[in-house]
Amino acid sequence: METTERKKVMLSGIQPSGDLHIGNYLGAIRNWGARSDDYDCYYFMADMHTITVRQNPAELRRRTLAQLAQYIACGLDPARNTLFIQSHVPAHAELGWVLNCYTMFGELSRMTQFKDKSQKNADNINGGLFTYPALMAADILLYQPDYVPVGEDQKQHVELTRDVAVRFNHVYGEVFKVPEPYIPKVGARVMMLSEPERKMSKSDPNGCVFLMEKPEDILRKFKRAVTDSETGRCVYYDPQRKPGVSNLMDIYAAVTGKNYEDIEREFEGRGYGVFKPAVGEAVVEYFRPIREEAARILADKAYLQSVYRAGAEKAAAIAARTLRKVYKKVGFVER
Ligand code: TYM
């Protein structure tokens, strides 16, 4: 039966600054598709965010389209999810400017991602890198979402978005819906295989597993994963004392649906020499159909174009509504 009630809205994005890795998948994408029946869903390629760090233009274009193909292959059906490229919807930049004027210098200075990235790119600490969270707030608030499904590391940005929305509403009345971050129980912070104390990111390709990687490369990375030297070499969950093993257990749990106790029982009395390749095999099998489907979709450029064009059209219509309201509230003359 048709209902006139507004469906709840979900929105999220990923920067096409590198190829998608299993951290992006387990922390974010996996939770996106699960809700497409009950929610109005918007997922985008955050290409405007990537130029806060210098990019190779041809590579950025390639990765943006590859990311869209992978979104679809991960189960985001374009008929039930609005999939679009951020730079195709000008309202992001427009609201981004307005929100810059409602986001405080002190708040931006406290952002972990800014501190990390300015350390890594000391020769290019540009204004965009600093005001990035105001653009991200615009990405979110334009669509009035209820939930923003992200990994643990983006929680701080979603919280800042909430603060900015509350501040704006306080001055102008209820303009923005104040969104909630939606963070998974397992997989919210996947760690490097090479350095389990650090969050998985593309910065070290040996510790990071990409969705489109060849099975033999995935297996090799898991076989070399750093664990610990505990005698007996037991597989049990203890993120403080056994970060490497616990990270592998998290990954294994996420792709097999098994819980920690099942996993501990499965590998009881067996060494890491059995455990590590088993996790690798499970990951290879889990991502095999996604990898094959993404390669097939990516070959069909006309299809991809039809998806991102339709996505941009739908997104732009919704975004324009919010932007118009904001412009009116702050006192801009209507055209
Ligand atoms: P980005 O592109 O760094 O990461 C995309 C998503 O992947 C999650 N993630 C992880 N989850 C678990 N373990 C990891 N090791 C891991 N690494 C990354 C991130 O938490 C994120 O959910 N600023 C955002 C992109 C963005 C955005 C938005 C997100 C721009 N506008 C609006 C949501 C809504 C970013 O840099 O994510």
mmCIF file of C-alpha atoms and ligand atoms in Angstrom, residues 11-15 17 21 23-24 26-28 32 44 46 49 86 113 117 132 136 139-140 148-154 157-158 187-191 199-201, ligand 1:
data_model
loop_
_atom_site.group_PDB
_atom_site.id
_atom_site.type_symbol
_atom_site.label_atom_id
_atom_site.label_comp_id
_atom_site.label_asym_id
_atom_site.label_seq_id
_atom_site.Cartn_x
_atom_site.Cartn_y
_atom_site.Cartn_z
ATOM 1 C CA LEU A 11 23.248 9.428 2.453
ATOM 2 C CA SER A 12 26.962 8.804 2.240
ATOM 3 C CA GLY A 13 29.988 9.332 0.003
ATOM 4 C CA ILE A 14 33.520 8.117 -0.610
ATOM 5 C CA GLN A 15 36.431 10.037 -2.081
ATOM 6 C CA SER A 17 41.258 9.406 -4.118
ATOM 7 C CA HIS A 21 39.555 -1.119 -0.157
ATOM 8 C CA GLY A 23 37.899 -0.891 4.967
ATOM 9 C CA ASN A 24 35.643 1.286 2.783
ATOM 10 C CA LEU A 26 33.127 -3.125 5.608
ATOM 11 C CA GLY A 27 32.973 0.285 7.299
ATOM 12 C CA ALA A 28 30.559 1.889 4.865
ATOM 13 C CA TRP A 32 24.323 1.077 2.399
ATOM 14 C CA PHE A 44 27.985 9.664 -4.284
ATOM 15 C CA ALA A 46 33.087 12.747 -3.443
ATOM 16 C CA HIS A 49 36.915 16.530 -1.803
ATOM 17 C CA GLN A 86 29.414 15.236 -6.386
ATOM 18 C CA GLN A 113 41.584 14.243 9.298
ATOM 19 C CA LYS A 117 46.504 15.172 6.095
ATOM 20 C CA TYR A 132 36.730 20.346 3.919
ATOM 21 C CA MET A 136 30.995 17.670 3.810
ATOM 22 C CA ASP A 139 26.942 17.242 1.070
ATOM 23 C CA ILE A 140 24.913 15.861 3.922
ATOM 24 C CA VAL A 148 24.826 8.919 7.486
ATOM 25 C CA PRO A 149 26.388 5.419 7.316
ATOM 26 C CA VAL A 150 30.160 5.795 7.716
ATOM 27 C CA GLY A 151 33.150 4.121 9.360
ATOM 28 C CA GLU A 152 34.390 5.214 12.775
ATOM 29 C CA ASP A 153 36.936 7.725 11.387
ATOM 30 C CA GLN A 154 34.205 9.926 9.861
ATOM 31 C CA HIS A 157 32.875 15.072 10.704
ATOM 32 C CA VAL A 158 29.260 13.967 11.053
ATOM 33 C CA GLY A 187 34.112 -3.464 10.519
ATOM 34 C CA ALA A 188 33.854 0.190 11.620
ATOM 35 C CA ARG A 189 37.633 0.404 11.860
ATOM 36 C CA VAL A 190 39.518 -2.110 9.752
ATOM 37 C CA MET A 191 43.246 -1.981 10.478
ATOM 38 C CA LYS A 199 43.633 2.270 10.306
ATOM 39 C CA MET A 200 43.592 0.614 6.885
ATOM 40 C CA SER A 201 44.210 3.157 4.140
HETATM 41 P P1 TYM B 1 36.758 8.305 2.907
HETATM 42 O O1 TYM B 1 36.665 8.496 1.437
HETATM 43 O O2 TYM B 1 38.094 8.428 3.557
HETATM 44 O O3 TYM B 1 36.189 6.898 3.319
HETATM 45 C C1 TYM B 1 34.951 6.440 2.829
HETATM 46 C C2 TYM B 1 34.235 5.591 3.858
HETATM 47 O O4 TYM B 1 35.007 4.460 4.235
HETATM 48 C C3 TYM B 1 35.172 4.435 5.646
HETATM 49 N N1 TYM B 1 36.508 3.907 5.957
HETATM 50 C C4 TYM B 1 36.751 2.890 6.799
HETATM 51 N N2 TYM B 1 35.917 2.115 7.524
HETATM 52 C C5 TYM B 1 36.478 1.148 8.260
HETATM 53 N N3 TYM B 1 37.815 0.914 8.323
HETATM 54 C C6 TYM B 1 38.682 1.651 7.600
HETATM 55 N N4 TYM B 1 39.991 1.398 7.655
HETATM 56 C C7 TYM B 1 38.156 2.706 6.798
HETATM 57 N N5 TYM B 1 38.717 3.615 5.963
HETATM 58 C C8 TYM B 1 37.693 4.350 5.462
HETATM 59 C C9 TYM B 1 35.028 5.886 6.077
HETATM 60 O O5 TYM B 1 34.670 5.991 7.436
HETATM 61 C C10 TYM B 1 33.954 6.361 5.151
HETATM 62 O O6 TYM B 1 32.664 6.015 5.622
HETATM 63 N N6 TYM B 1 34.954 12.759 4.199
HETATM 64 C C11 TYM B 1 34.608 11.401 3.768
HETATM 65 C C12 TYM B 1 33.885 11.364 2.441
HETATM 66 C C13 TYM B 1 32.654 12.205 2.416
HETATM 67 C C14 TYM B 1 31.402 11.912 3.037
HETATM 68 C C15 TYM B 1 30.539 13.008 2.720
HETATM 69 C C16 TYM B 1 30.934 10.833 3.800
HETATM 70 C C17 TYM B 1 32.525 13.411 1.789
HETATM 71 N N7 TYM B 1 31.254 13.888 1.977
HETATM 72 C C18 TYM B 1 29.234 13.034 3.187
HETATM 73 C C19 TYM B 1 29.617 10.874 4.251
HETATM 74 C C20 TYM B 1 28.776 11.961 3.953
HETATM 75 C C21 TYM B 1 35.909 10.628 3.644
HETATM 76 O O7 TYM B 1 36.975 11.173 3.490
HETATM 77 O O8 TYM B 1 35.717 9.268 3.621
#
